XYZ file of N, CA and C in Angstrom:
555
model
N -1.097 4.156 15.655
C 0.013 4.940 16.250
C -0.867 6.059 17.376
N -0.072 7.108 17.340
C -0.676 8.279 18.390
C -2.288 8.726 18.145
N -2.583 8.708 16.749
C -3.638 9.162 16.052
C -5.174 7.961 16.811
N -4.646 6.633 17.090
C -5.492 5.883 17.664
C -5.874 5.828 19.004
N -4.548 6.405 19.752
C -4.867 6.275 21.101
C -5.834 7.907 21.357
N -5.582 9.027 20.682
C -6.459 9.969 20.702
C -7.760 10.079 20.355
N -7.870 9.093 19.236
C -9.281 8.627 19.040
C -10.197 8.533 20.141
N -9.690 7.300 20.819
C -10.541 6.896 21.616
C -10.648 7.655 23.054
N -9.920 8.561 23.253
C -9.724 9.584 24.344
C -11.062 10.686 23.734
N -10.633 11.551 22.668
C -11.648 12.090 22.185
C -13.023 11.798 21.912
N -13.195 10.314 21.739
C -14.629 9.714 21.623
C -15.320 9.654 22.814
N -14.568 9.573 23.835
C -15.121 9.432 25.424
C -15.260 10.486 25.542
N -14.541 11.572 25.384
C -14.661 13.204 25.758
C -15.612 13.812 25.444
N -16.101 13.405 24.371
C -17.038 14.103 23.391
C -18.394 13.620 23.874
N -18.419 12.668 25.114
C -19.718 12.087 25.357
C -20.369 10.988 24.638
N -19.507 10.462 23.453
C -20.143 9.616 22.350
C -19.821 8.122 22.806
N -19.155 7.825 23.748
C -18.868 6.525 24.318
C -20.188 5.932 24.923
N -20.600 7.070 25.697
C -21.872 6.469 26.529
C -23.287 6.379 25.632
N -23.063 7.262 24.245
C -24.227 7.055 23.366
C -23.922 5.863 22.097
N -23.062 5.875 21.615
C -22.655 4.918 20.398
C -21.498 3.847 20.719
N -21.473 2.780 20.767
C -20.544 1.658 21.148
C -19.766 1.790 20.001
N -18.416 1.195 20.417
C -17.302 1.278 19.619
C -17.049 0.098 18.940
N -16.883 -0.154 18.027
C -16.705 -1.478 17.185
C -15.198 -1.358 16.306
N -14.310 -1.870 16.663
C -12.993 -1.093 16.238
C -12.167 -2.447 15.593
N -11.366 -2.049 14.757
C -10.699 -3.020 13.915
C -9.862 -3.797 15.027
N -9.694 -4.695 14.904
C -8.428 -5.686 15.770
C -7.273 -4.826 16.436
N -6.442 -4.289 15.085
C -5.240 -3.835 15.427
C -5.410 -2.614 16.070
N -6.465 -2.095 15.908
C -6.545 -0.672 16.981
C -6.592 -0.406 18.386
N -6.929 -1.998 18.825
C -7.257 -2.155 20.475
C -6.179 -3.558 20.613
N -4.992 -3.518 19.826
C -4.179 -4.550 19.923
C -3.513 -4.332 21.150
N -2.962 -5.633 21.827
C -2.037 -5.760 23.058
C -0.962 -4.796 23.505
N -0.534 -4.445 22.320
C 0.648 -3.683 22.177
C 0.289 -1.955 22.685
N -0.920 -1.709 22.270
C -1.544 -0.430 22.723
C -2.221 -0.111 24.043
N -2.682 -1.387 24.412
C -3.542 -1.390 25.712
C -2.810 -0.803 26.745
N -1.380 -1.072 27.016
C -0.890 -0.233 28.286
C -0.930 0.971 27.981
N -1.087 1.673 27.203
C -0.977 3.024 26.771
C -2.666 3.957 27.161
N -3.607 2.719 27.242
C -4.856 3.285 26.975
C -5.405 3.285 28.480
N -6.798 3.692 28.641
C -7.129 3.810 29.834
C -8.807 3.369 30.078
N -9.590 3.675 30.718
C -10.906 3.481 30.850
C -11.506 3.867 29.517
N -11.062 4.743 28.626
C -11.889 5.050 27.648
C -12.375 3.872 26.559
N -11.517 2.976 26.494
C -11.338 1.616 25.427
C -12.258 0.717 26.459
N -12.561 0.653 27.368
C -13.391 -0.488 28.056
C -14.778 -0.623 27.504
N -15.125 -1.655 27.008
C -16.245 -2.164 26.376
C -16.141 -1.997 24.828
N -15.077 -1.652 24.126
C -14.622 -1.544 22.912
C -14.425 -2.929 22.467
N -15.405 -3.158 21.466
C -15.571 -4.538 20.952
C -14.804 -4.656 19.585
N -14.511 -5.901 19.351
C -13.340 -5.927 18.035
C -13.255 -7.382 17.593
N -13.086 -7.886 16.196
C -12.763 -9.000 15.736
C -11.550 -9.042 15.245
N -10.759 -10.138 15.630
C -9.274 -10.455 15.438
C -8.990 -12.178 15.312
N -8.113 -12.149 14.675
C -7.335 -13.973 15.021
C -6.787 -14.084 16.357
N -6.590 -13.291 17.167
C -5.656 -13.403 18.088
C -5.973 -12.551 19.370
N -6.225 -12.860 20.624
C -5.961 -12.393 21.506
C -5.027 -12.642 22.780
N -4.296 -12.115 23.369
C -3.353 -12.350 24.454
C -4.118 -13.062 25.639
N -5.630 -12.769 25.833
C -6.251 -13.355 26.916
C -7.037 -14.541 26.400
N -6.620 -15.083 24.949
C -7.221 -16.330 24.904
C -7.002 -17.201 25.891
N -8.178 -18.234 26.508
C -7.465 -18.797 27.377
C -7.742 -20.475 26.623
N -6.480 -20.779 26.393
C -5.915 -22.165 25.741
C -4.687 -22.424 26.264
N -4.320 -23.829 26.290
C -3.262 -24.361 27.081
C -2.060 -23.971 26.177
N -1.990 -23.613 24.995
C -1.181 -23.307 23.932
C -0.984 -21.952 24.168
N -2.222 -21.128 24.511
C -1.780 -19.496 24.560
C -1.345 -19.324 25.716
N -1.569 -20.031 26.985
C -1.588 -19.469 28.166
C 0.167 -19.685 28.390
N 0.728 -20.880 27.703
C 2.100 -21.076 27.577
C 2.822 -19.951 27.098
N 2.342 -19.652 25.782
C 3.168 -18.590 24.753
C 2.953 -17.301 25.761
N 1.851 -16.810 25.931
C 1.822 -15.706 27.170
C 2.845 -15.612 28.179
N 2.790 -16.777 28.960
C 3.945 -16.899 30.146
C 5.539 -16.647 29.643
N 5.584 -17.454 28.590
C 7.240 -17.561 27.953
C 7.360 -15.836 27.171
N 6.398 -15.253 26.823
C 6.758 -14.060 26.161
C 6.612 -13.069 27.173
N 5.743 -12.736 28.177
C 5.766 -11.940 29.246
C 7.211 -12.084 30.215
N 7.669 -13.503 30.450
C 9.075 -13.524 31.048
C 10.388 -13.094 30.317
N 10.140 -13.268 28.976
C 11.321 -12.691 28.096
C 10.918 -11.218 27.961
N 9.884 -10.714 27.349
C 9.775 -9.435 27.296
C 9.130 -8.423 27.985
N 8.576 -9.127 29.239
C 7.841 -8.168 30.140
C 6.465 -7.828 29.975
N 5.791 -8.185 28.856
C 4.491 -7.650 28.680
C 3.779 -8.554 27.923
N 2.260 -8.244 27.463
C 1.617 -9.447 26.934
C 1.729 -9.351 25.289
N 1.811 -10.472 24.756
C 2.046 -10.394 23.441
C 0.979 -9.880 22.258
N 1.273 -9.424 21.554
C 0.426 -8.198 20.788
C 0.191 -9.774 19.398
N -1.041 -9.139 18.704
C -1.276 -9.912 17.218
C -0.155 -10.042 16.539
N 0.665 -8.979 16.485
C 1.598 -9.250 15.355
C 3.251 -10.005 16.478
N 3.307 -10.065 17.413
C 4.107 -11.148 18.000
C 3.421 -12.518 17.774
N 2.122 -12.700 17.989
C 1.783 -14.277 17.459
C 1.940 -14.311 16.294
N 1.461 -13.593 15.416
C 1.634 -13.961 14.150
C 2.743 -14.192 13.566
N 3.689 -13.264 13.823
C 5.145 -13.649 13.548
C 5.752 -15.247 14.221
N 5.269 -15.038 15.537
C 5.899 -16.589 16.145
C 5.283 -17.578 15.374
N 3.821 -17.952 15.097
C 3.386 -18.966 14.277
C 3.614 -18.893 12.937
N 4.292 -17.805 12.218
C 4.597 -17.989 10.629
C 6.213 -18.620 10.571
N 6.747 -18.396 11.870
C 8.279 -18.769 12.062
C 8.056 -20.527 12.357
N 6.995 -20.580 13.079
C 6.809 -22.192 13.244
C 6.343 -22.905 12.056
N 5.504 -22.101 11.409
C 4.874 -22.737 9.895
C 6.202 -23.266 9.094
N 6.994 -22.311 8.799
C 8.084 -22.787 8.403
C 9.048 -23.707 8.673
N 9.064 -23.275 9.661
C 9.825 -24.829 10.803
C 9.185 -25.853 10.216
N 8.240 -25.983 10.406
C 7.131 -27.218 10.167
C 7.242 -28.049 8.832
N 7.351 -27.147 7.994
C 7.508 -27.435 6.628
C 9.052 -27.788 6.185
N 10.040 -26.946 6.863
C 11.282 -27.590 6.754
C 11.804 -28.639 7.147
N 11.027 -29.171 8.644
C 11.268 -30.242 9.111
C 10.839 -31.558 8.240
N 9.425 -31.251 7.643
C 8.763 -32.410 7.145
C 9.586 -32.351 5.578
N 10.596 -31.754 5.381
C 11.355 -32.176 4.370
C 12.712 -32.530 4.742
N 13.329 -32.814 6.026
C 14.189 -33.044 6.285
C 15.421 -31.965 5.997
N 15.005 -30.655 6.029
C 15.975 -29.709 5.747
C 16.476 -29.706 4.331
N 15.680 -30.285 3.397
C 16.339 -30.446 2.056
C 15.360 -29.031 1.350
N 15.509 -28.071 1.301
C 14.876 -26.631 0.914
C 15.191 -26.278 -0.210
N 16.126 -26.985 -1.144
C 16.560 -26.283 -2.322
C 15.568 -26.375 -3.552
N 14.760 -27.329 -3.504
C 13.640 -27.451 -4.462
C 12.564 -26.541 -4.212
N 12.400 -25.476 -4.815
C 11.431 -24.721 -4.519
C 9.795 -24.988 -4.398
N 9.544 -26.073 -5.585
C 8.242 -26.261 -5.241
C 7.856 -27.250 -4.336
N 9.101 -28.140 -3.805
C 8.758 -28.952 -2.741
C 8.552 -28.278 -1.656
N 9.389 -27.168 -1.457
C 9.270 -26.327 -0.354
C 7.967 -25.741 -0.234
N 7.324 -25.227 -1.463
C 5.968 -24.477 -1.266
C 4.901 -25.916 -1.300
N 5.017 -26.632 -1.751
C 4.006 -27.924 -1.502
C 3.962 -28.148 -0.029
N 5.117 -28.245 0.585
C 5.116 -28.394 2.171
C 4.630 -27.567 3.129
N 4.835 -26.296 2.230
C 4.462 -25.138 3.189
C 2.767 -25.214 3.052
N 2.274 -25.612 2.074
C 1.086 -25.796 1.757
C 0.249 -26.719 2.844
N 1.195 -27.713 3.233
C 0.522 -29.003 3.981
C 0.581 -28.716 5.214
N 1.070 -27.667 5.628
C 1.442 -27.556 7.292
C -0.094 -27.281 7.821
N -0.183 -27.864 8.838
C -1.231 -27.524 9.914
C -0.739 -27.340 11.404
N -1.225 -26.307 11.773
C -0.851 -26.139 13.604
C -1.900 -26.328 14.125
N -2.035 -27.524 14.892
C -3.555 -27.374 15.834
C -3.506 -26.503 17.461
N -2.229 -26.642 17.511
C -1.949 -25.859 19.114
C -1.255 -24.329 18.645
N -1.566 -23.598 17.459
C -0.941 -22.385 17.606
C -1.523 -21.557 18.754
N -0.979 -20.797 19.169
C -1.061 -19.915 20.151
C -2.898 -19.013 19.575
N -2.934 -18.728 18.845
C -4.323 -18.237 18.089
C -5.194 -19.482 17.868
N -4.752 -20.803 18.106
C -5.733 -21.601 17.670
C -5.183 -22.381 16.487
N -6.364 -23.285 15.981
C -5.841 -24.300 14.822
C -5.797 -23.313 13.615
N -4.749 -23.588 12.953
C -4.621 -23.049 11.488
C -4.277 -23.853 10.261
N -4.733 -23.705 9.186
C -4.564 -24.398 7.887
C -4.633 -23.626 7.020
N -3.925 -24.225 5.588
C -4.320 -23.350 4.515
C -5.273 -24.272 3.559
N -6.430 -23.600 2.875
C -7.372 -23.929 1.901
C -6.504 -24.330 0.437
N -7.336 -25.062 -0.152
C -6.608 -25.269 -1.582
C -6.223 -24.143 -2.231
N -6.471 -22.898 -1.988
C -6.007 -21.878 -2.627
C -4.942 -20.964 -1.980
N -4.503 -21.612 -0.781
C -3.418 -21.153 0.022
C -3.905 -20.095 0.826
N -5.079 -19.849 1.159
C -5.574 -18.874 2.218
C -5.937 -19.438 3.412
N -5.562 -18.703 4.752
C -5.596 -19.550 6.191
C -7.409 -19.817 6.495
N -7.337 -20.870 7.103
C -8.468 -21.481 7.854
C -8.550 -21.347 9.340
N -8.930 -20.135 10.022
C -8.501 -20.030 11.520
C -9.888 -19.709 12.252
N -9.474 -19.658 13.314
C -10.560 -18.900 14.189
C -10.654 -17.349 14.195
N -11.825 -16.749 14.284
C -11.936 -15.560 14.357
C -12.686 -15.043 15.650
N -11.885 -14.308 16.603
C -12.402 -14.046 18.029
C -12.951 -12.594 18.059
N -14.291 -12.725 18.733
C -14.784 -11.186 18.889
C -14.451 -11.119 20.513
N -13.893 -9.727 20.427
C -13.293 -9.595 21.803
C -13.663 -8.231 22.463
N -13.933 -8.155 23.516
C -14.310 -7.166 24.318
C -13.147 -6.730 25.260
N -13.013 -5.261 25.229
C -12.053 -4.639 26.323
C -12.440 -4.526 27.777
N -11.968 -5.386 28.534
C -11.818 -5.432 29.911
C -10.845 -5.118 30.877
N -10.777 -5.161 32.162
C -9.604 -5.305 32.995
C -9.513 -6.668 33.619
N -8.351 -7.151 33.770
C -8.235 -8.807 34.399
C -7.987 -8.427 35.895
N -7.785 -9.581 35.926
C -7.744 -9.420 37.911
C -6.729 -8.559 38.263
N -5.363 -8.435 37.275
C -4.540 -7.506 37.819
C -4.744 -6.282 37.664
N -6.010 -5.932 37.218
C -6.235 -4.354 36.484
C -5.902 -3.988 35.676
N -4.889 -5.147 34.469
C -4.448 -4.757 33.221
C -5.815 -4.739 32.183
N -5.840 -3.851 31.359
C -6.810 -3.979 30.175
C -6.295 -5.298 28.933
N -7.441 -5.980 28.728
C -7.274 -7.142 28.041
C -8.328 -7.149 27.143
N -8.275 -8.112 25.853
C -9.099 -8.170 24.930
C -9.683 -9.641 25.367
N -10.799 -9.518 26.091
C -11.613 -11.092 26.795
C -12.327 -11.318 25.281
N -12.183 -12.722 24.975
C -12.543 -13.176 24.374
C -14.282 -13.484 24.423
N -15.176 -12.780 23.751
C -16.779 -13.315 23.854
C -17.204 -14.357 23.355
N -16.725 -14.323 22.089
C -17.507 -15.168 20.910
C -16.045 -15.725 20.194
N -16.355 -17.253 19.928
C -14.891 -17.755 18.775
C -15.859 -18.407 17.781
N -15.637 -17.757 16.365
C -15.960 -18.303 15.264
C -15.127 -19.156 14.487
N -15.069 -20.615 14.809
C -14.150 -21.623 14.471
C -14.061 -21.744 13.067
N -12.760 -21.948 12.690
C -12.435 -22.287 10.935
C -13.105 -21.475 9.894
N -12.838 -20.253 10.080
C -12.987 -19.336 9.247
C -12.231 -19.150 8.260
N -12.971 -19.386 6.680
C -12.057 -19.401 5.418
C -12.569 -18.195 4.699
N -11.859 -17.865 3.866
C -12.253 -16.876 2.596
C -13.590 -17.053 2.133
N -13.937 -18.083 2.207
C -15.153 -18.177 1.720
C -16.467 -18.158 2.664
N -16.082 -17.841 3.999
C -17.210 -17.926 4.907
C -18.142 -19.172 5.020
N -19.186 -18.929 4.920
C -20.275 -19.957 5.098
C -20.724 -20.815 3.717
N -19.958 -20.444 2.663
C -20.572 -20.424 1.300
C -19.446 -21.644 0.615
N -19.742 -22.366 -0.261
C -18.600 -23.548 -0.894
C -17.923 -22.675 -1.705
N -16.847 -22.941 -2.077
C -16.009 -22.014 -2.971
C -16.667 -21.997 -4.218
N -17.591 -22.968 -4.835
C -18.161 -22.725 -6.054
C -19.389 -21.832 -5.922
N -20.025 -22.012 -4.864
C -21.289 -21.022 -4.810
C -20.572 -19.584 -4.609
N -19.454 -19.424 -3.795
C -18.960 -17.991 -3.634
C -18.685 -17.663 -4.755
N -17.828 -18.437 -5.568
C -17.043 -17.577 -7.153
C -18.229 -17.520 -7.858
N -19.235 -17.925 -7.821
C -20.406 -17.665 -8.921
C -21.108 -16.415 -8.744
N -20.693 -15.694 -7.499
C -21.527 -14.413 -7.020
C -20.580 -13.236 -8.115
N -21.341 -12.023 -8.376
C -20.592 -11.288 -9.187
C -19.387 -10.407 -8.165
N -18.510 -10.085 -8.852
C -17.677 -9.143 -8.350
C -18.154 -7.981 -7.812
N -17.615 -7.316 -6.441
C -18.219 -6.788 -5.996
C -17.829 -5.086 -6.814
N -18.795 -4.371 -6.990
C -18.650 -3.407 -7.580
C -19.654 -2.323 -7.091
N -20.000 -0.743 -7.795
C -20.740 -0.011 -7.264
C -22.374 -0.271 -7.580
N -22.385 -1.159 -8.379
C -23.878 -1.430 -8.663
C -24.003 -2.849 -8.064
N -23.100 -3.854 -7.392
C -23.451 -4.985 -7.095
C -22.884 -5.101 -5.823
N -23.619 -5.315 -4.534
C -25.161 -5.203 -4.813
C -25.885 -4.178 -5.343
N -27.020 -4.167 -5.692
C -27.791 -2.969 -6.075
C -27.716 -2.028 -4.560
N -28.085 -0.405 -4.727
C -28.137 0.176 -3.861
C -29.804 0.353 -3.428
N -30.331 0.121 -2.495
C -31.578 -0.072 -2.522
C -32.111 1.469 -1.762
N -31.403 2.357 -1.706
C -31.624 3.743 -1.209
C -30.939 4.760 -2.283
N -30.547 4.477 -3.359
C -29.711 5.442 -4.379
C -30.972 5.745 -5.499
């Protein structure tokens, strides 16, 4: 909200932007906020599963339709709600509309894979958690002068286990104050 907008302005006004770059959480520089922001956010880097500037055929179509209907670039929240609705639609379609059996519906939801979501491919792992791309984004101005989250790096098919096998990851101790041990305490 307002405090997010104030943070970036105050950070720049304090002279910190020139000294210490900002790596923000993705929603802090979501497309919904960008029209209310100015040059103070140029160069801010953030990770997220979506960018309105993602240059894929599916996202270009989504952005064009969204702009036509709502007059603005879709945000992370718009894309995730759209894809969630599509996810449910695909599961219901796979069941021929027969959704009364809860277990069959849940199984159908777990089997959905969307190769062409605006954010990129998405599916669920065996534990029901998403496997999807994560984008490293940098705020720049596009040709029209609008602020956008330009994708500078795509990390494909990120799962909850990252680069580990589930077995390898689950063997690790649960995070606690003493795990991992503090080298400077």
